[in-house]
Short mmCIF file of C-alpha atoms in Angstrom, two decimals:
data_model
loop_
_atom_site.label_atom_id
_atom_site.label_comp_id
_atom_site.label_asym_id
_atom_site.label_seq_id
_atom_site.Cartn_x
_atom_site.Cartn_y
_atom_site.Cartn_z
CA MET A 220 24.53 42.71 40.47
CA GLY A 221 24.39 40.20 43.28
CA ARG A 222 23.70 37.37 40.87
CA THR A 223 26.72 38.31 38.75
CA SER A 224 28.84 38.45 41.87
CA ASP A 225 27.61 35.00 42.97
CA GLN A 226 28.36 33.57 39.53
CA ALA A 227 31.90 34.98 39.63
CA ALA A 228 32.45 33.53 43.11
CA GLY A 229 31.11 30.17 41.99
CA ALA A 230 33.36 30.11 38.93
CA PHE A 231 36.31 31.05 41.15
CA LEU A 232 35.55 28.20 43.55
CA HIS A 233 35.15 25.74 40.68
CA LEU A 234 38.53 26.79 39.24
CA TRP A 235 40.45 26.09 42.44
CA SER A 236 38.54 22.90 43.20
CA LEU A 237 39.30 21.63 39.70
CA LEU A 238 42.95 22.65 40.00
CA ALA A 239 43.32 20.92 43.38
CA LEU A 240 41.76 17.74 41.93
CA LEU A 241 43.98 17.78 38.82
CA LEU A 242 47.13 18.38 40.89
CA THR A 243 46.20 15.47 43.17
CA LEU A 244 45.70 13.16 40.18
CA ALA A 245 48.97 14.37 38.64
CA ALA A 246 50.76 13.67 41.93
CA MET A 247 49.34 10.15 42.07
CA ALA A 248 50.44 9.50 38.50
CA GLN A 249 53.93 10.83 39.26
CA TRP A 250 54.77 8.55 42.18
CA TYR A 251 52.99 5.55 40.74
CA PHE A 252 54.35 5.55 37.17
CA ILE A 253 57.77 7.21 37.48
CA PRO A 254 60.44 6.12 39.98
CA ILE A 255 62.18 8.43 42.38
CA HIS A 256 65.24 10.19 40.99
CA HIS A 257 68.50 9.19 42.69
CA ASP A 258 69.23 12.80 43.69
CA VAL A 259 65.79 13.11 45.27
CA ALA A 260 66.32 9.85 47.18
CA TRP A 261 69.53 11.31 48.61
CA SER A 262 67.74 14.56 49.50
CA LEU A 263 65.13 12.63 51.49
CA PHE A 264 67.85 10.69 53.34
CA ALA A 265 69.66 13.98 54.10
CA ALA A 266 66.46 15.78 55.15
CA GLN A 267 65.71 12.94 57.58
CA ARG A 268 69.19 13.26 59.04
CA MET A 269 68.87 17.06 59.37
CA LEU A 270 65.44 16.60 60.97
CA GLU A 271 67.17 14.42 63.59
CA GLY A 272 69.70 17.17 64.34
CA GLY A 273 72.34 16.30 61.75
CA ARG A 274 74.95 18.89 60.82
CA TYR A 275 76.89 19.65 57.69
CA VAL A 276 80.30 17.95 57.35
CA SER A 277 79.84 15.61 60.34
CA ASP A 278 76.47 14.16 59.21
CA ILE A 279 75.77 15.59 55.74
CA PHE A 280 78.71 15.99 53.38
CA ASP A 281 77.05 17.95 50.60
CA MET A 282 77.08 21.57 49.43
CA ASN A 283 73.35 21.84 48.75
CA PRO A 284 72.04 24.74 50.84
CA PRO A 285 69.92 24.11 53.96
CA LEU A 286 66.81 25.47 52.23
CA ILE A 287 66.50 22.50 49.88
CA TYR A 288 66.55 20.05 52.79
CA LEU A 289 63.97 22.16 54.62
CA LEU A 290 61.75 21.87 51.55
CA PHE A 291 62.14 18.08 51.68
CA MET A 292 61.44 17.79 55.41
CA PRO A 293 57.63 17.34 55.20
CA GLY A 294 58.20 13.88 53.69
CA PRO A 295 60.27 12.30 56.48
CA ALA A 296 58.50 14.38 59.15
CA LEU A 297 55.01 13.11 58.25
CA GLU A 298 55.92 9.61 57.12
CA LYS A 299 55.07 8.01 60.46
CA LEU A 300 51.78 9.90 60.74
CA LEU A 301 50.36 9.14 57.30
CA PRO A 302 49.85 5.91 55.30
CA LEU A 303 52.31 7.18 52.70
CA ASP A 304 56.06 6.97 52.28
CA SER A 305 58.26 10.06 52.37
CA TYR A 306 58.49 10.39 48.58
CA GLN A 307 54.72 10.16 48.10
CA ILE A 308 54.27 12.87 50.73
CA THR A 309 56.91 14.97 48.95
CA VAL A 310 55.06 14.67 45.63
CA TYR A 311 51.79 15.85 47.21
CA TRP A 312 53.70 18.60 49.04
CA ILE A 313 55.04 19.86 45.72
CA GLY A 314 51.50 19.78 44.36
CA LEU A 315 50.48 22.03 47.26
CA LEU A 316 53.38 24.40 46.46
CA VAL A 317 52.19 24.58 42.85
CA LEU A 318 48.67 25.39 44.08
CA VAL A 319 49.97 28.20 46.33
CA SER A 320 52.12 29.49 43.47
CA ALA A 321 49.04 29.52 41.21
CA VAL A 322 47.07 31.46 43.84
CA LEU A 323 49.82 34.09 43.76
CA TRP A 324 50.11 34.40 39.99
CA TYR A 325 46.35 34.27 39.21
CA PRO A 326 45.47 37.89 40.22
CA GLN A 327 48.41 39.19 38.23
CA LEU A 328 47.45 37.06 35.25
CA LEU A 329 43.85 38.28 35.51
CA ARG A 330 45.10 41.87 35.37
CA ILE A 331 47.30 41.12 32.35
CA LEU A 332 44.36 39.52 30.53
CA GLN A 333 42.17 42.53 31.33
CA GLY A 334 39.71 40.66 33.54
CA LYS A 335 39.07 37.69 31.22
CA ARG A 336 38.44 35.16 33.98
CA ARG A 337 37.84 32.14 31.77
CA LEU A 338 41.09 32.61 29.85
CA ALA A 339 43.01 33.35 33.07
CA GLY A 340 41.58 30.17 34.57
CA TRP A 341 42.59 28.01 31.61
CA VAL A 342 46.09 29.49 31.52
CA THR A 343 46.43 28.90 35.27
CA LEU A 344 45.38 25.26 34.87
CA GLY A 345 47.81 24.83 31.97
CA LEU A 346 50.77 26.38 33.80
CA ALA A 347 50.09 24.40 36.98
CA LEU A 348 49.87 21.08 35.13
CA THR A 349 53.05 21.95 33.22
CA LEU A 350 54.84 22.39 36.55
CA MET A 351 53.53 19.03 37.80
CA LEU A 352 53.82 16.87 34.70
CA GLY A 353 56.69 18.54 32.85
CA PRO A 354 59.67 17.36 34.97
CA GLY A 355 59.06 13.62 34.55
CA PHE A 356 61.99 11.68 36.03
CA ASP A 357 63.53 14.97 37.27
CA PHE A 358 60.50 15.66 39.48
CA ALA A 359 61.43 17.25 42.86
CA GLN A 360 64.91 18.21 41.72
CA ARG A 361 66.23 21.53 43.05
CA GLU A 362 65.57 23.13 39.68
CA HIS A 363 61.94 21.98 39.86
CA PHE A 364 61.46 23.82 43.16
CA ILE A 365 63.13 26.89 41.65
CA VAL A 366 60.71 27.15 38.71
CA ILE A 367 57.66 26.62 40.95
CA LEU A 368 58.80 29.37 43.33
CA ILE A 369 59.73 31.95 40.68
CA MET A 370 56.68 31.47 38.43
CA PRO A 371 54.43 34.03 40.25
CA TRP A 372 57.18 36.64 39.94
CA LEU A 373 57.69 35.87 36.24
CA VAL A 374 53.98 36.18 35.47
CA GLY A 375 53.82 39.45 37.40
CA PHE A 376 56.89 40.78 35.62
CA ALA A 377 55.22 40.09 32.28
CA GLY A 378 52.37 42.36 33.32
CA GLU A 379 54.52 45.33 34.29
CA ASP A 380 53.98 48.49 32.29
CA PRO A 381 57.28 49.02 30.41
CA ALA A 382 56.95 52.78 30.83
CA GLY A 383 55.35 52.96 34.25
CA ALA A 384 56.08 52.26 37.89
CA SER A 385 55.83 48.79 39.34
CA ARG A 386 52.60 47.91 41.13
CA VAL A 387 53.16 46.96 44.77
CA THR A 388 50.50 44.69 46.25
CA VAL A 389 50.44 42.05 48.96
CA GLY A 390 50.37 39.39 46.24
CA SER A 391 53.32 40.88 44.34
CA CYS A 392 55.35 41.11 47.55
CA LEU A 393 54.61 37.47 48.44
CA ALA A 394 55.52 36.49 44.86
CA MET A 395 58.86 38.23 45.31
CA VAL A 396 59.48 36.38 48.60
CA PHE A 397 58.74 33.11 46.80
CA ALA A 398 61.14 34.09 44.02
CA ALA A 399 63.85 35.02 46.51
CA LEU A 400 63.56 31.58 48.10
CA GLY A 401 63.78 30.01 44.67
CA PHE A 402 66.95 31.92 43.84
CA ALA A 403 68.38 31.01 47.26
CA ILE A 404 68.29 27.33 46.26
CA LYS A 405 70.76 28.07 43.46
CA PRO A 406 72.02 31.68 43.34
CA TYR A 407 73.14 31.11 39.73
CA TYR A 408 69.55 31.86 38.75
CA LEU A 409 69.79 35.43 40.04
CA LEU A 410 70.99 36.00 36.50
CA LEU A 411 67.32 35.92 35.43
CA PRO A 412 66.15 39.00 37.38
CA ALA A 413 69.49 40.72 36.68
CA ALA A 414 69.08 40.25 32.92
CA LEU A 415 65.42 41.27 32.91
CA LEU A 416 66.16 44.38 34.98
CA PHE A 417 69.00 45.29 32.61
CA ILE A 418 66.57 45.07 29.68
CA GLN A 419 64.12 47.34 31.53
CA VAL A 420 66.84 49.89 32.27
CA VAL A 421 67.91 49.93 28.62
CA ARG A 422 64.35 50.21 27.30
CA ARG A 423 63.38 53.01 29.67
CA ARG A 424 66.79 54.71 29.51
CA SER A 425 66.42 55.19 33.25
CA VAL A 426 67.65 53.61 36.49
CA ALA A 427 64.11 53.75 37.90
CA PRO A 428 63.67 49.93 37.64
CA LEU A 429 66.59 49.55 40.06
CA LEU A 430 64.57 51.46 42.67
CA ASP A 431 61.65 49.03 42.48
CA PRO A 432 60.48 48.15 46.05
CA HIS A 433 60.32 44.49 45.03
CA LEU A 434 64.12 44.50 44.75
CA ALA A 435 64.30 45.50 48.41
CA ILE A 436 62.09 42.51 49.27
CA LEU A 437 64.34 40.23 47.22
CA THR A 438 67.44 41.57 48.98
CA LEU A 439 65.91 41.46 52.46
CA THR A 440 64.68 37.88 52.01
CA GLY A 441 68.11 36.83 50.78
CA LEU A 442 69.84 38.47 53.75
CA LEU A 443 67.43 36.86 56.22
CA TYR A 444 68.12 33.48 54.67
CA LEU A 445 71.89 34.04 54.88
CA GLY A 446 71.44 34.97 58.53
CA PHE A 447 69.42 31.82 59.15
CA ALA A 448 72.13 29.67 57.52
CA ALA A 449 74.89 31.42 59.48
CA VAL A 450 73.12 30.94 62.82
CA PHE A 451 71.66 27.45 62.45
CA HIS A 452 74.01 25.86 59.90
CA PRO A 453 77.40 27.61 60.14
CA GLU A 454 79.15 24.43 59.00
CA PHE A 455 77.55 24.88 55.59
CA PHE A 456 80.04 27.60 54.67
CA ALA A 457 82.96 25.30 55.56
CA MET A 458 81.27 22.65 53.41
CA VAL A 459 81.15 25.05 50.46
CA LYS A 460 84.85 25.86 50.89
CA MET A 461 85.83 22.18 50.93
CA THR A 462 83.66 21.41 47.92
CA ARG A 463 85.12 24.29 45.94
CA GLU A 464 88.68 23.22 46.72
CA THR A 465 88.03 19.65 45.59
CA TYR A 466 85.72 20.43 42.67
CA PHE A 467 86.76 18.37 39.67
CA GLY A 468 84.41 19.72 36.98
CA LEU A 469 82.55 17.43 34.62
CA ASP A 470 82.81 20.08 31.88
CA GLN A 471 80.27 18.48 29.55
CA PRO A 472 77.51 21.11 29.24
CA VAL A 473 78.02 21.70 25.51
CA ARG A 474 77.87 18.03 24.59
CA ASN A 475 74.82 17.36 26.75
CA LEU A 476 73.05 20.53 25.64
CA PHE A 477 72.78 19.22 22.09
CA ASP A 478 71.46 15.89 23.31
CA HIS A 479 68.10 17.67 23.69
CA PRO A 480 65.80 19.22 21.07
CA LEU A 481 66.41 22.82 22.07
CA TRP A 482 65.47 24.07 18.62
CA VAL A 483 62.22 25.14 20.28
CA THR A 484 64.15 27.99 21.92
CA VAL A 485 64.02 29.68 18.53
CA LEU A 486 60.50 28.69 17.55
CA VAL A 487 58.74 29.64 20.79
CA PRO A 488 59.66 33.33 20.96
CA ALA A 489 59.34 33.63 17.19
CA ALA A 490 55.80 32.26 17.26
CA ALA A 491 54.89 34.35 20.32
CA TRP A 492 56.27 37.53 18.72
CA PHE A 493 54.20 37.21 15.56
CA LEU A 494 50.91 36.54 17.32
CA PRO A 495 48.81 39.48 16.11
CA GLN A 496 46.51 41.54 18.32
CA LEU A 497 47.32 39.50 21.43
CA ARG A 498 49.72 41.77 23.21
CA PRO A 499 48.92 40.71 26.83
CA VAL A 500 49.17 36.98 26.17
CA ARG A 501 52.13 37.52 23.87
CA ARG A 502 54.00 39.25 26.70
CA VAL A 503 53.46 36.30 29.07
CA SER A 504 54.46 33.72 26.48
CA LEU A 505 57.45 35.75 25.29
CA LEU A 506 58.73 36.44 28.81
CA LEU A 507 58.52 32.77 29.80
CA ALA A 508 60.38 31.81 26.62
CA ALA A 509 63.01 34.48 27.24
CA ALA A 510 63.48 33.29 30.82
CA GLY A 511 63.85 29.74 29.53
CA ILE A 512 66.58 30.82 27.12
CA LEU A 513 68.36 32.83 29.82
CA ALA A 514 68.28 29.73 32.06
CA VAL A 515 70.78 28.13 29.67
CA ILE A 516 73.44 30.49 31.11
CA PRO A 517 73.34 29.03 34.67
CA TYR A 518 73.44 25.59 33.05
CA PHE A 519 76.80 26.45 31.50
CA ILE A 520 78.15 28.22 34.60
CA GLN A 521 77.72 25.05 36.69
CA LEU A 522 80.22 23.25 34.38
CA LYS A 523 78.58 19.85 34.79
CA GLY A 524 76.11 19.22 32.01
CA TRP A 525 73.59 17.12 33.96
CA SER A 526 70.13 16.87 32.45
CA ASN A 527 68.37 18.24 35.53
CA HIS A 528 70.31 21.49 35.16
CA LEU A 529 68.36 22.03 31.94
CA LEU A 530 65.03 21.52 33.71
CA PRO A 531 64.29 25.28 34.10
CA VAL A 532 64.87 25.68 30.35
CA PHE A 533 62.46 22.87 29.54
CA LEU A 534 59.75 23.87 32.01
CA LEU A 535 59.74 27.56 31.08
CA LEU A 536 59.61 26.74 27.36
CA GLN A 537 56.80 24.25 27.93
CA ALA A 538 54.95 26.92 29.93
CA SER A 539 55.43 29.41 27.08
CA LEU A 540 54.02 26.94 24.55
CA MET A 541 51.13 26.13 26.88
CA VAL A 542 50.11 29.80 27.20
CA MET A 543 50.26 30.27 23.44
CA ALA A 544 48.24 27.13 22.71
CA LEU A 545 45.53 27.85 25.30
CA GLU A 546 45.01 31.35 23.93
CA ALA A 547 44.48 30.01 20.42
CA ILE A 548 42.17 27.22 21.57
CA GLY A 549 40.14 29.78 23.50
CA ARG A 550 39.63 31.75 20.29
CA LEU A 551 38.49 28.82 18.16
CA GLY A 552 35.08 29.65 16.71
CA VAL A 553 35.03 33.21 18.06
CA THR A 554 37.52 34.94 15.81
CA GLU A 555 38.15 35.22 12.14
CA ASP A 556 41.84 35.69 12.81
CA ARG A 557 42.97 32.36 11.41
CA ARG A 558 46.60 33.36 11.70
CA THR A 559 46.26 33.57 15.49
CA VAL A 560 44.65 30.15 15.69
CA ARG A 561 47.27 28.62 13.41
CA PHE A 562 50.13 29.95 15.53
CA GLY A 563 48.49 28.77 18.73
CA LEU A 564 47.78 25.29 17.43
CA ALA A 565 51.36 25.15 16.16
CA GLY A 566 52.41 25.95 19.72
CA LEU A 567 50.29 23.06 21.02
CA LEU A 568 51.86 20.72 18.46
CA LEU A 569 55.35 21.87 19.50
CA LEU A 570 54.44 21.25 23.14
CA LEU A 571 53.35 17.69 22.37
CA VAL A 572 56.50 17.02 20.35
CA PHE A 573 58.58 18.57 23.13
CA LEU A 574 57.04 16.31 25.77
CA LEU A 575 57.42 13.19 23.64
CA THR A 576 61.07 13.85 22.77
CA VAL A 577 62.33 15.24 26.09
CA HIS A 578 60.14 13.65 28.74
CA PRO A 579 61.15 12.54 31.29
CA SER A 580 63.46 15.53 30.93
CA GLY A 581 66.64 13.89 29.74
CA GLY A 582 66.67 11.16 32.36
CA LYS A 583 65.19 8.44 30.21
CA HIS A 584 68.27 6.22 30.28
CA PHE A 585 68.33 6.28 34.10
CA PHE A 586 64.58 5.77 34.21
CA ARG A 587 64.84 2.71 31.95
CA SER A 588 67.84 1.30 33.83
CA LEU A 589 65.67 0.92 36.92
CA GLY A 590 63.44 -1.45 34.98
CA PRO A 591 59.65 -1.82 35.10
CA GLU A 592 59.66 -3.23 38.66
CA TRP A 593 61.77 -0.62 40.38
CA ARG A 594 59.98 -0.95 43.73
CA ASP A 595 60.29 -4.69 43.99
CA ASN A 596 63.14 -6.28 42.02
CA GLU A 597 65.87 -8.79 42.81
CA VAL A 598 68.11 -6.14 44.39
CA THR A 599 65.47 -4.66 46.71
CA GLN A 600 64.21 -8.15 47.58
CA ALA A 601 67.74 -9.32 48.45
CA ILE A 602 68.29 -6.28 50.68
CA ARG A 603 64.98 -6.83 52.50
CA THR A 604 65.76 -10.52 52.99
CA LEU A 605 69.37 -10.09 54.10
CA ALA A 606 69.19 -6.92 56.14
CA PRO A 607 65.63 -5.55 56.47
CA GLY A 608 65.71 -1.90 57.49
CA ALA A 609 69.51 -1.90 57.86
CA ASN A 610 71.82 0.85 56.65
CA LEU A 611 73.44 0.65 53.21
CA ALA A 612 76.54 2.35 51.81
CA LEU A 613 78.08 3.13 48.45
CA PHE A 614 81.75 3.69 47.55
CA SER A 615 81.32 5.50 44.26
CA THR A 616 80.94 8.80 42.45
CA ASP A 617 78.08 7.21 40.49
CA ILE A 618 74.83 7.12 42.46
CA HIS A 619 72.61 6.49 39.44
CA LEU A 620 70.28 3.56 40.03
CA MET A 621 71.68 2.52 43.42
CA MET A 622 70.44 5.45 45.52
CA SER A 623 66.90 4.92 44.17
CA LEU A 624 67.10 1.20 44.94
CA PHE A 625 68.37 1.98 48.44
CA TYR A 626 65.26 4.09 48.97
CA TYR A 627 62.85 1.45 47.65
CA SER A 628 64.50 -1.28 49.74
CA GLY A 629 63.36 0.51 52.91
CA GLY A 630 66.86 0.69 54.37
CA GLY A 631 68.74 3.65 55.77
CA LEU A 632 71.82 5.38 54.41
CA GLY A 633 75.04 4.36 56.13
CA GLN A 634 77.19 7.30 55.03
CA ARG A 635 77.29 11.08 55.25
CA TRP A 636 77.71 11.78 51.51
CA CYS A 637 75.59 11.36 48.48
CA THR A 638 78.61 10.63 46.31
CA LEU A 639 82.37 10.39 46.83
CA SER A 640 82.92 13.26 44.39
CA VAL A 641 85.76 14.47 46.61
CA VAL A 642 87.87 11.54 45.31
CA PRO A 643 88.19 12.78 41.70
CA GLY A 644 88.84 16.20 43.23
CA ILE A 645 91.76 14.75 45.18
CA LEU A 646 93.11 13.07 42.04
CA LYS A 647 92.82 16.36 40.18
CA LEU A 648 94.75 18.17 42.94
CA ARG A 649 97.51 15.57 42.67
CA ALA A 650 97.61 15.88 38.87
CA THR A 651 97.94 19.67 39.11
CA GLY A 652 100.79 19.47 41.63
CA ASN A 653 98.85 20.53 44.74
CA GLN A 654 100.04 17.54 46.73
CA GLU A 655 99.69 19.14 50.18
CA LEU A 656 96.01 19.91 49.74
CA ALA A 657 95.42 16.50 48.13
CA ASP A 658 97.01 14.76 51.13
CA HIS A 659 94.95 16.87 53.54
CA TYR A 660 91.66 15.85 51.92
CA SER A 661 92.79 12.24 51.49
CA ARG A 662 93.40 11.95 55.25
CA MET A 663 90.11 13.69 55.98
CA ILE A 664 87.98 11.49 53.72
CA ARG A 665 89.60 8.29 55.03
CA ARG A 666 88.95 9.34 58.62
CA MET A 667 85.32 10.17 57.77
CA MET A 668 84.85 6.79 56.12
CA VAL A 669 86.06 5.02 59.27
CA GLU A 670 83.72 7.15 61.40
CA ASP A 671 80.74 6.35 59.17
CA LEU A 672 81.42 2.61 59.11
CA GLU A 673 81.65 2.58 62.91
CA ARG A 674 78.68 4.86 63.52
CA TYR A 675 76.16 3.60 60.93
CA ARG A 676 77.50 0.04 60.54
CA PRO A 677 76.02 -0.48 57.06
CA ALA A 678 74.97 -4.08 56.44
CA LEU A 679 75.87 -3.94 52.74
CA VAL A 680 78.45 -1.85 50.92
CA TRP A 681 78.51 -1.48 47.13
CA VAL A 682 82.01 -0.68 45.83
CA ASP A 683 82.31 0.72 42.31
CA ILE A 684 84.93 -1.25 40.34
CA ALA A 685 84.06 0.02 36.83
CA GLN A 686 84.99 3.67 37.45
CA GLU A 687 83.21 4.99 34.39
CA LYS A 688 82.29 8.32 35.97
CA TYR A 689 84.03 11.62 36.59
CA ARG A 690 87.54 10.91 35.35
CA ILE A 691 88.70 8.65 38.17
CA GLY A 692 90.11 6.29 35.56
CA GLN A 693 90.62 2.57 35.31
CA GLY A 694 92.78 0.95 37.96
CA PHE A 695 91.66 3.13 40.87
CA ASP A 696 90.60 0.98 43.81
CA TYR A 697 88.51 2.49 46.61
CA ILE A 698 89.44 -0.22 49.09
CA ASP A 699 93.18 0.30 48.49
CA PHE A 700 92.68 4.06 48.79
CA PHE A 701 90.94 3.80 52.17
CA MET A 702 93.29 1.12 53.50
CA GLU A 703 96.06 3.69 53.72
CA ASN A 704 94.32 4.51 57.01
CA PRO A 705 95.17 1.77 59.60
CA GLU A 706 91.84 2.32 61.37
CA PHE A 707 90.00 1.53 58.13
CA ILE A 708 91.80 -1.84 57.88
CA LYS A 709 90.56 -2.73 61.34
CA THR A 710 87.00 -1.57 60.62
CA TRP A 711 86.88 -3.22 57.19
CA SER A 712 87.76 -6.58 58.75
CA HIS A 713 84.07 -6.80 59.74
CA TYR A 714 83.13 -7.09 56.05
CA THR A 715 83.57 -9.87 53.52
CA LEU A 716 82.94 -10.05 49.78
CA LEU A 717 79.41 -11.21 48.97
CA SER A 718 79.37 -10.93 45.19
CA SER A 719 81.17 -9.22 42.36
CA GLY A 720 80.19 -8.18 38.83
CA PRO A 721 81.39 -5.91 36.04
CA LYS A 722 80.17 -2.75 37.82
CA TRP A 723 79.92 -3.47 41.55
CA SER A 724 81.53 -5.57 44.24
CA VAL A 725 79.13 -6.04 47.15
CA TYR A 726 80.46 -6.50 50.67
CA VAL A 727 78.40 -7.69 53.62
CA ARG A 728 78.95 -7.13 57.32
CA ARG A 729 79.70 -10.57 58.75
CA GLN A 730 76.91 -10.51 61.32
CA PHE A 731 74.38 -10.52 58.45
CA LEU A 732 75.76 -13.65 56.77
CA ASN A 733 73.63 -16.17 58.70
CA PRO A 734 70.24 -14.97 57.33
CA LEU A 735 71.73 -15.17 53.85
CA SER A 736 72.93 -18.77 54.23
CA SER A 737 69.55 -19.81 55.57
#
């Protein structure tokens, strides 16, 4: 008995040691081979500012909730203590979150698989590596955090007895807290538990699922988070109001949805459903696939159509395929059920095709635009030579490429916003006849620009002259727009044109001209 117990403990230790090693290697591969996403670069800049006491509106003009910047804080907080930059620390931090998430879902997975430790271990390794390697260029996006945080709850939900009461354990309660934090990042995804609960109510023909204690934990965690935001970041709610009033809507989700091979949304649940005699594993695979399909709804509700908004769909479908494939591989040579093996291997093939066609998760054109030397190219070298460590600014609604290059140049961010998305919102208000509100936000954004130029004094300012993004239209000139404020004219006199191309005009603060001429 003691020997069996020691063997189980040893196998358990080997599983988590192996998982920690694989997650570390995956993290190293992520930051070394794939550049930082422009949204993630902005999040690190904003987290640094919040860490220094920055507030919404006055220091951070963005409607992302405080929680996402708290999740990014370990990077800038530990950067000066470790021989790593803030993004590298963030990648390892996410690896640690995946490890904690796996610790929470493993006992529930073990119960679902009726104590089959080896299979539970392989599935855990597969799911964890899917969460680390699946996002590609969209690594560390908000949606990535969401899937990591809700995965323990999803696995536990798959193991619930459809006809019985929910099991309440310390692990299940912690999994629900994790899920609540995930949903708090983007409340759109509360549609997932709402839809799954609705299915339970219909199947049981009872409201008993609505009395599940885990729902109380979800609600309580959400209320505590709202209280935290109201007390420590009350300006966030004003930020949300302003963003809503100036929201312009990209309205391209349908077009962008079909840019991706989402035919697997049909094949995954179909394959999982027909797996014979594998009810526990089939439930896990089917639930993950169903959650992936349901995640398409929040994608549409956001009315934007950005590839990272499809990340939960991709990751949950990849996880479903991974579970199916690992089950079949585990049965090779030990079962005569060839149909099971065929379906599982088909799932593995689909997973490989999925990764090859989607990875890095729809962001391939941005990834390629950065070029093979994204850390050290002519732009980053020029910034380091001209204004090493100085602040940089961007007059544009298009942060693709530039925000990542700002990060790799080692400079700071000389503005409070990630993107001037309020400008197309102002133009939309004018076009719809709401001139008073358009004038109000025009005055506000011009005043903020003057404040930022005086406070941060960016050495270089990139001004978008192509205007290919977000319906601003040809002929719009940012400089002319801001010069309607007399204070901006005075402040802008400190800058002169450095260079101009088809996409950007670059302005330099005059005090930095001497190093350039030398």
